[in-house]
Amino acid sequence: MKEFTLGTKAEDILRLFPEGRVKKVLLGQVEIGILRKGNSFFGFELFCPHRGASLLTAFTNSSGELICPLHEYRFDLKTGQVKSGSCRDLKTYSCKLTEHGLVISIPENQ
Ligand code: FES
């Protein structure tokens, strides 16, 4: 597992990530999407596992699901489990806000 830290202070991270909007982040060789809900951050692969639509314009619902803008398949934001539609689960990445920045973990084989 590789760990990356964005920023140096929690306040900077909260400013950098507007609530409810997916931002693209490059970590080593891997580009991922990160979405903030309050003080919680969710990392996931940037392209939908159904037909590869960009998830930069994905949105969320009150059940904590990420909704692909193309065919509206829904994925659990925490686990990536597909909740509606038929495709594999979305890959997710652990993101943790600390007082020293946002810590993101990416498996070595990514
Ligand atoms: S490409 Fe995302 S639901 Fe079809």
Coordinates of C-alpha atoms and ligand atoms in Angstrom, one line a residue, residues 48-55 68-75 87, ligand 1:
C48 CA -17.2 4.2 -14.4
P49 CA -16.8 0.4 -14.5
H50 CA -19.9 0.1 -16.7
R51 CA -18.9 1.9 -19.9
G52 CA -16.1 4.1 -18.8
A53 CA -17.8 7.4 -18.4
S54 CA -15.9 10.1 -16.5
L55 CA -17.1 10.4 -12.9
C68 CA -22.7 8.0 -12.7
P69 CA -23.9 10.8 -15.0
L70 CA -24.2 8.6 -18.1
H71 CA -26.6 5.7 -17.2
E72 CA -27.1 6.6 -13.6
Y73 CA -25.7 3.4 -12.1
R74 CA -25.3 3.9 -8.4
F75 CA -22.3 2.9 -6.3
C87 CA -21.2 -4.1 -13.8
Ligands
FES1 S1 -21.0 4.5 -18.0 FE1 -21.5 4.8 -15.9 S2 -23.5 3.9 -15.7 FE2 -23.0 3.5 -17.8

